[in-house]
C-alpha cells in the first residue's frame, strides 16, 4: 500500500477511529491523524484498555494521564502518581519523571518510566503497577535499572517487549553508547536473575551520538527496533526523526533497509520533519482493532513549537513499516 490512502480505503475505516490525514503531495510523509482536546504531550505511550478506552501517559507532572473513547478527542485526567516516591530525588532534583511505557499483562497494568536530569546519565528506570490503570491506583515497585556518571550508557526511555515464547525484555537508552536491552522476570517485572547480559542494539560512532526512545515490536517473523535520532526538546529547532531496523532475534543485530547495522550508524527513516510537523519522535507502537499505530510527539510549527500528540497508522506490507 502507498503512503497515501485512496478514498475507498478511507470509507472502509470505522468512523469512530478513522484518522483524518493531511494531504502529503508536498511531503514524503502524511500529516498526523486528527486529534482534539488536551493533546500537548511529550513522549506519549498509549494502549486500548479492555473496556475500549484509550489510556495515554506522557512525560512530566508525575506522569500525565489522558483518556479517549474514540482515539480522536483526548481529555486530561490527572497523573499516575499523586506524590513522588522518595527515591526519585536521587536522580532528579525536580522529581520529574520521563518517557513512560504503558502495557497490560496478566490482568494488571505495568508502567516503566525514567527519572533523570537533562544531559545526565545519573538515571534510573522505575516500575509501577496497577489493577485499573487509573490515577492514584499505581503502586511504585522501585528501581529496575540505574546508571551513574561513570556508566557507559543511560538508564532512560524504557520499553517492555514480550516475545512469543513468553520471554520479557526491556529495551532502553539514550546517547552515550546507545540503545541497550536486558531480560526481565515476568514474575517481578525486574531484571531476570538468570540472565544479566546487557545487549547493545543501536549506537552512533560520531557526534551527535543521539539515539534514544527505543521501541521493539515483532511482525511477520522479524523484530523491529524503532528509535529517535538527533535533537529533541528544542521546539521548532528540533531535528528529531524516527528510524527503524530489523532483526531475526530480539537481541539483534538490527540492520536497516540497506543492510547497515544499527550498531554502526544504521537506521531507515520512518518519519522526519515535514511542513509544520517538526522533530517527530518519542514514539510508541500500539496495536488496535484496525492495525498498528505509531504514537509520537512532534513540535507544532503553527503553534510556537508546542509539543503535540501525533498518531499515524502503520503499513507493514512491504516488509518495512510505512506511515499513512
PDB file of N, CA and C in Angstrom, residues 208-271:
ATOM      1  N   UNK A 208      26.478  14.007  16.352  1.00  0.00           N
ATOM      2  CA  UNK A 208      25.834  13.796  17.651  1.00  0.00           C
ATOM      3  C   UNK A 208      25.542  12.318  17.886  1.00  0.00           C
ATOM      4  N   UNK A 209      25.719  11.871  19.114  1.00  0.00           N
ATOM      5  CA  UNK A 209      25.529  10.459  19.433  1.00  0.00           C
ATOM      6  C   UNK A 209      24.075  10.164  19.808  1.00  0.00           C
ATOM      7  N   UNK A 210      23.195  11.100  19.504  1.00  0.00           N
ATOM      8  CA  UNK A 210      21.806  10.998  19.947  1.00  0.00           C
ATOM      9  C   UNK A 210      21.060   9.882  19.244  1.00  0.00           C
ATOM     10  N   UNK A 211      20.758   8.834  19.996  1.00  0.00           N
ATOM     11  CA  UNK A 211      19.834   7.782  19.586  1.00  0.00           C
ATOM     12  C   UNK A 211      19.151   7.317  20.866  1.00  0.00           C
ATOM     13  N   UNK A 212      17.819   7.397  20.917  1.00  0.00           N
ATOM     14  CA  UNK A 212      17.115   7.181  22.181  1.00  0.00           C
ATOM     15  C   UNK A 212      15.672   6.755  21.920  1.00  0.00           C
ATOM     16  N   UNK A 213      14.908   6.624  23.018  1.00  0.00           N
ATOM     17  CA  UNK A 213      13.480   6.336  22.917  1.00  0.00           C
ATOM     18  C   UNK A 213      13.150   5.078  22.154  1.00  0.00           C
ATOM     19  N   UNK A 214      13.788   3.930  22.436  1.00  0.00           N
ATOM     20  CA  UNK A 214      13.560   2.738  21.622  1.00  0.00           C
ATOM     21  C   UNK A 214      12.201   2.092  21.850  1.00  0.00           C
ATOM     22  N   UNK A 215      11.723   1.415  20.815  1.00  0.00           N
ATOM     23  CA  UNK A 215      10.511   0.595  20.860  1.00  0.00           C
ATOM     24  C   UNK A 215      10.766  -0.647  20.023  1.00  0.00           C
ATOM     25  N   UNK A 216      10.465  -1.823  20.555  1.00  0.00           N
ATOM     26  CA  UNK A 216      10.637  -3.078  19.813  1.00  0.00           C
ATOM     27  C   UNK A 216       9.286  -3.744  19.635  1.00  0.00           C
ATOM     28  N   UNK A 217       8.998  -4.186  18.410  1.00  0.00           N
ATOM     29  CA  UNK A 217       7.801  -4.976  18.112  1.00  0.00           C
ATOM     30  C   UNK A 217       8.197  -6.125  17.201  1.00  0.00           C
ATOM     31  N   UNK A 218       7.386  -7.166  17.166  1.00  0.00           N
ATOM     32  CA  UNK A 218       7.625  -8.292  16.272  1.00  0.00           C
ATOM     33  C   UNK A 218       6.489  -8.387  15.265  1.00  0.00           C
ATOM     34  N   UNK A 219       6.845  -8.420  13.978  1.00  0.00           N
ATOM     35  CA  UNK A 219       5.863  -8.523  12.918  1.00  0.00           C
ATOM     36  C   UNK A 219       6.411  -9.430  11.811  1.00  0.00           C
ATOM     37  N   UNK A 220       5.601 -10.376  11.386  1.00  0.00           N
ATOM     38  CA  UNK A 220       5.921 -11.221  10.230  1.00  0.00           C
ATOM     39  C   UNK A 220       7.284 -11.894  10.354  1.00  0.00           C
ATOM     40  N   UNK A 221       7.606 -12.348  11.557  1.00  0.00           N
ATOM     41  CA  UNK A 221       8.839 -13.093  11.756  1.00  0.00           C
ATOM     42  C   UNK A 221      10.067 -12.266  12.030  1.00  0.00           C
ATOM     43  N   UNK A 222       9.943 -10.946  11.971  1.00  0.00           N
ATOM     44  CA  UNK A 222      11.074 -10.053  12.250  1.00  0.00           C
ATOM     45  C   UNK A 222      10.814  -9.236  13.514  1.00  0.00           C
ATOM     46  N   UNK A 223      11.900  -8.888  14.177  1.00  0.00           N
ATOM     47  CA  UNK A 223      11.864  -7.936  15.287  1.00  0.00           C
ATOM     48  C   UNK A 223      12.263  -6.566  14.725  1.00  0.00           C
ATOM     49  N   UNK A 224      11.470  -5.558  15.027  1.00  0.00           N
ATOM     50  CA  UNK A 224      11.732  -4.212  14.525  1.00  0.00           C
ATOM     51  C   UNK A 224      12.067  -3.288  15.692  1.00  0.00           C
ATOM     52  N   UNK A 225      13.163  -2.579  15.568  1.00  0.00           N
ATOM     53  CA  UNK A 225      13.594  -1.606  16.571  1.00  0.00           C
ATOM     54  C   UNK A 225      13.381  -0.204  16.024  1.00  0.00           C
ATOM     55  N   UNK A 226      12.476   0.547  16.646  1.00  0.00           N
ATOM     56  CA  UNK A 226      12.273   1.960  16.338  1.00  0.00           C
ATOM     57  C   UNK A 226      13.077   2.775  17.350  1.00  0.00           C
ATOM     58  N   UNK A 227      13.669   3.879  16.923  1.00  0.00           N
ATOM     59  CA  UNK A 227      14.391   4.754  17.837  1.00  0.00           C
ATOM     60  C   UNK A 227      14.335   6.187  17.311  1.00  0.00           C
ATOM     61  N   UNK A 228      14.514   7.139  18.226  1.00  0.00           N
ATOM     62  CA  UNK A 228      14.512   8.561  17.879  1.00  0.00           C
ATOM     63  C   UNK A 228      15.954   9.054  17.778  1.00  0.00           C
ATOM     64  N   UNK A 229      16.246   9.786  16.722  1.00  0.00           N
ATOM     65  CA  UNK A 229      17.605  10.258  16.443  1.00  0.00           C
ATOM     66  C   UNK A 229      17.655  11.781  16.405  1.00  0.00           C
ATOM     67  N   UNK A 230      18.802  12.321  16.780  1.00  0.00           N
ATOM     68  CA  UNK A 230      19.140  13.735  16.677  1.00  0.00           C
ATOM     69  C   UNK A 230      18.516  14.574  17.786  1.00  0.00           C
ATOM     70  N   UNK A 231      18.237  15.852  17.529  1.00  0.00           N
ATOM     71  CA  UNK A 231      17.966  16.810  18.601  1.00  0.00           C
ATOM     72  C   UNK A 231      16.501  16.852  18.999  1.00  0.00           C
ATOM     73  N   UNK A 232      16.264  16.567  20.287  1.00  0.00           N
ATOM     74  CA  UNK A 232      14.928  16.648  20.875  1.00  0.00           C
ATOM     75  C   UNK A 232      14.791  17.925  21.692  1.00  0.00           C
ATOM     76  N   UNK A 233      13.528  18.241  22.009  1.00  0.00           N
ATOM     77  CA  UNK A 233      13.217  19.162  23.102  1.00  0.00           C
ATOM     78  C   UNK A 233      13.668  20.586  22.835  1.00  0.00           C
ATOM     79  N   UNK A 234      13.736  20.988  21.562  1.00  0.00           N
ATOM     80  CA  UNK A 234      14.161  22.340  21.205  1.00  0.00           C
ATOM     81  C   UNK A 234      13.112  23.056  20.372  1.00  0.00           C
ATOM     82  N   UNK A 235      11.842  22.678  20.543  1.00  0.00           N
ATOM     83  CA  UNK A 235      10.769  23.345  19.818  1.00  0.00           C
ATOM     84  C   UNK A 235      10.986  23.272  18.318  1.00  0.00           C
ATOM     85  N   UNK A 236      10.834  24.404  17.644  1.00  0.00           N
ATOM     86  CA  UNK A 236      10.959  24.422  16.188  1.00  0.00           C
ATOM     87  C   UNK A 236      12.391  24.229  15.706  1.00  0.00           C
ATOM     88  N   UNK A 237      13.360  24.226  16.620  1.00  0.00           N
ATOM     89  CA  UNK A 237      14.752  23.944  16.261  1.00  0.00           C
ATOM     90  C   UNK A 237      15.079  22.464  16.380  1.00  0.00           C
ATOM     91  N   UNK A 238      14.120  21.645  16.776  1.00  0.00           N
ATOM     92  CA  UNK A 238      14.353  20.218  16.939  1.00  0.00           C
ATOM     93  C   UNK A 238      14.582  19.538  15.589  1.00  0.00           C
ATOM     94  N   UNK A 239      15.470  18.551  15.602  1.00  0.00           N
ATOM     95  CA  UNK A 239      15.747  17.789  14.384  1.00  0.00           C
ATOM     96  C   UNK A 239      15.445  16.301  14.575  1.00  0.00           C
ATOM     97  N   UNK A 240      14.683  15.970  15.611  1.00  0.00           N
ATOM     98  CA  UNK A 240      14.295  14.593  15.878  1.00  0.00           C
ATOM     99  C   UNK A 240      13.729  13.926  14.631  1.00  0.00           C
ATOM    100  N   UNK A 241      13.992  12.634  14.507  1.00  0.00           N
ATOM    101  CA  UNK A 241      13.393  11.816  13.458  1.00  0.00           C
ATOM    102  C   UNK A 241      13.319  10.383  13.963  1.00  0.00           C
ATOM    103  N   UNK A 242      12.424   9.587  13.407  1.00  0.00           N
ATOM    104  CA  UNK A 242      12.226   8.200  13.822  1.00  0.00           C
ATOM    105  C   UNK A 242      12.855   7.287  12.781  1.00  0.00           C
ATOM    106  N   UNK A 243      13.739   6.383  13.251  1.00  0.00           N
ATOM    107  CA  UNK A 243      14.372   5.401  12.372  1.00  0.00           C
ATOM    108  C   UNK A 243      14.036   3.995  12.844  1.00  0.00           C
ATOM    109  N   UNK A 244      14.264   3.029  11.946  1.00  0.00           N
ATOM    110  CA  UNK A 244      13.951   1.627  12.263  1.00  0.00           C
ATOM    111  C   UNK A 244      14.991   0.704  11.653  1.00  0.00           C
ATOM    112  N   UNK A 245      15.183  -0.437  12.309  1.00  0.00           N
ATOM    113  CA  UNK A 245      15.957  -1.541  11.761  1.00  0.00           C
ATOM    114  C   UNK A 245      15.246  -2.821  12.134  1.00  0.00           C
ATOM    115  N   UNK A 246      15.670  -3.944  11.562  1.00  0.00           N
ATOM    116  CA  UNK A 246      15.019  -5.204  11.901  1.00  0.00           C
ATOM    117  C   UNK A 246      16.052  -6.314  12.099  1.00  0.00           C
ATOM    118  N   UNK A 247      15.611  -7.372  12.795  1.00  0.00           N
ATOM    119  CA  UNK A 247      16.494  -8.468  13.156  1.00  0.00           C
ATOM    120  C   UNK A 247      15.689  -9.762  13.220  1.00  0.00           C
ATOM    121  N   UNK A 248      16.385 -10.887  13.214  1.00  0.00           N
ATOM    122  CA  UNK A 248      15.727 -12.170  13.412  1.00  0.00           C
ATOM    123  C   UNK A 248      15.795 -12.609  14.871  1.00  0.00           C
ATOM    124  N   UNK A 249      16.346 -11.756  15.740  1.00  0.00           N
ATOM    125  CA  UNK A 249      16.448 -12.036  17.173  1.00  0.00           C
ATOM    126  C   UNK A 249      16.135 -10.770  17.947  1.00  0.00           C
ATOM    127  N   UNK A 250      15.476 -10.874  19.104  1.00  0.00           N
ATOM    128  CA  UNK A 250      15.171  -9.650  19.853  1.00  0.00           C
ATOM    129  C   UNK A 250      16.423  -8.906  20.306  1.00  0.00           C
ATOM    130  N   UNK A 251      17.519  -9.628  20.492  1.00  0.00           N
ATOM    131  CA  UNK A 251      18.752  -9.003  20.979  1.00  0.00           C
ATOM    132  C   UNK A 251      19.678  -8.558  19.851  1.00  0.00           C
ATOM    133  N   UNK A 252      19.194  -8.639  18.615  1.00  0.00           N
ATOM    134  CA  UNK A 252      19.959  -8.162  17.477  1.00  0.00           C
ATOM    135  C   UNK A 252      20.856  -9.227  16.870  1.00  0.00           C
ATOM    136  N   UNK A 253      21.681  -8.818  15.894  1.00  0.00           N
ATOM    137  CA  UNK A 253      21.882  -7.445  15.426  1.00  0.00           C
ATOM    138  C   UNK A 253      20.741  -6.956  14.535  1.00  0.00           C
ATOM    139  N   UNK A 254      20.488  -5.642  14.601  1.00  0.00           N
ATOM    140  CA  UNK A 254      19.468  -4.986  13.799  1.00  0.00           C
ATOM    141  C   UNK A 254      20.124  -4.285  12.612  1.00  0.00           C
ATOM    142  N   UNK A 255      19.498  -4.434  11.436  1.00  0.00           N
ATOM    143  CA  UNK A 255      20.005  -3.826  10.215  1.00  0.00           C
ATOM    144  C   UNK A 255      18.918  -2.964   9.581  1.00  0.00           C
ATOM    145  N   UNK A 256      19.339  -1.903   8.899  1.00  0.00           N
ATOM    146  CA  UNK A 256      18.367  -1.068   8.199  1.00  0.00           C
ATOM    147  C   UNK A 256      18.083  -1.644   6.815  1.00  0.00           C
ATOM    148  N   UNK A 257      17.299  -0.919   6.056  1.00  0.00           N
ATOM    149  CA  UNK A 257      16.851  -1.431   4.754  1.00  0.00           C
ATOM    150  C   UNK A 257      18.003  -1.620   3.773  1.00  0.00           C
ATOM    151  N   UNK A 258      19.103  -0.909   4.005  1.00  0.00           N
ATOM    152  CA  UNK A 258      20.270  -1.022   3.142  1.00  0.00           C
ATOM    153  C   UNK A 258      21.300  -2.015   3.673  1.00  0.00           C
ATOM    154  N   UNK A 259      20.959  -2.720   4.754  1.00  0.00           N
ATOM    155  CA  UNK A 259      21.862  -3.704   5.302  1.00  0.00           C
ATOM    156  C   UNK A 259      22.910  -3.152   6.241  1.00  0.00           C
ATOM    157  N   UNK A 260      22.778  -1.888   6.645  1.00  0.00           N
ATOM    158  CA  UNK A 260      23.734  -1.273   7.572  1.00  0.00           C
ATOM    159  C   UNK A 260      23.276  -1.553   8.997  1.00  0.00           C
ATOM    160  N   UNK A 261      24.186  -2.004   9.843  1.00  0.00           N
ATOM    161  CA  UNK A 261      23.852  -2.336  11.223  1.00  0.00           C
ATOM    162  C   UNK A 261      23.509  -1.085  12.018  1.00  0.00           C
ATOM    163  N   UNK A 262      22.497  -1.173  12.869  1.00  0.00           N
ATOM    164  CA  UNK A 262      22.137  -0.034  13.721  1.00  0.00           C
ATOM    165  C   UNK A 262      23.204   0.215  14.780  1.00  0.00           C
ATOM    166  N   UNK A 263      24.063  -0.756  15.030  1.00  0.00           N
ATOM    167  CA  UNK A 263      25.207  -0.540  15.903  1.00  0.00           C
ATOM    168  C   UNK A 263      26.384   0.083  15.165  1.00  0.00           C
ATOM    169  N   UNK A 264      26.161   0.384  13.894  1.00  0.00           N
ATOM    170  CA  UNK A 264      27.197   1.024  13.082  1.00  0.00           C
ATOM    171  C   UNK A 264      26.592   2.180  12.296  1.00  0.00           C
ATOM    172  N   UNK A 265      25.822   3.016  13.009  1.00  0.00           N
ATOM    173  CA  UNK A 265      25.238   4.239  12.445  1.00  0.00           C
ATOM    174  C   UNK A 265      24.089   3.992  11.478  1.00  0.00           C
ATOM    175  N   UNK A 266      23.554   2.756  11.429  1.00  0.00           N
ATOM    176  CA  UNK A 266      22.463   2.476  10.518  1.00  0.00           C
ATOM    177  C   UNK A 266      21.109   2.914  11.046  1.00  0.00           C
ATOM    178  N   UNK A 267      20.095   2.757  10.197  1.00  0.00           N
ATOM    179  CA  UNK A 267      18.726   3.114  10.554  1.00  0.00           C
ATOM    180  C   UNK A 267      17.991   3.690   9.366  1.00  0.00           C
ATOM    181  N   UNK A 268      16.819   3.137   9.040  1.00  0.00           N
ATOM    182  CA  UNK A 268      15.988   3.631   7.947  1.00  0.00           C
ATOM    183  C   UNK A 268      14.953   4.597   8.503  1.00  0.00           C
ATOM    184  N   UNK A 269      14.848   5.773   7.915  1.00  0.00           N
ATOM    185  CA  UNK A 269      13.928   6.804   8.414  1.00  0.00           C
ATOM    186  C   UNK A 269      12.482   6.390   8.166  1.00  0.00           C
ATOM    187  N   UNK A 270      11.677   6.429   9.229  1.00  0.00           N
ATOM    188  CA  UNK A 270      10.241   6.174   9.150  1.00  0.00           C
ATOM    189  C   UNK A 270       9.481   7.484   9.046  1.00  0.00           C
ATOM    190  N   UNK A 271       9.940   8.491   9.799  1.00  0.00           N
ATOM    191  CA  UNK A 271       9.307   9.806   9.757  1.00  0.00           C
ATOM    192  C   UNK A 271      10.314  10.860  10.197  1.00  0.00           C
TER     193      UNK A 271
END
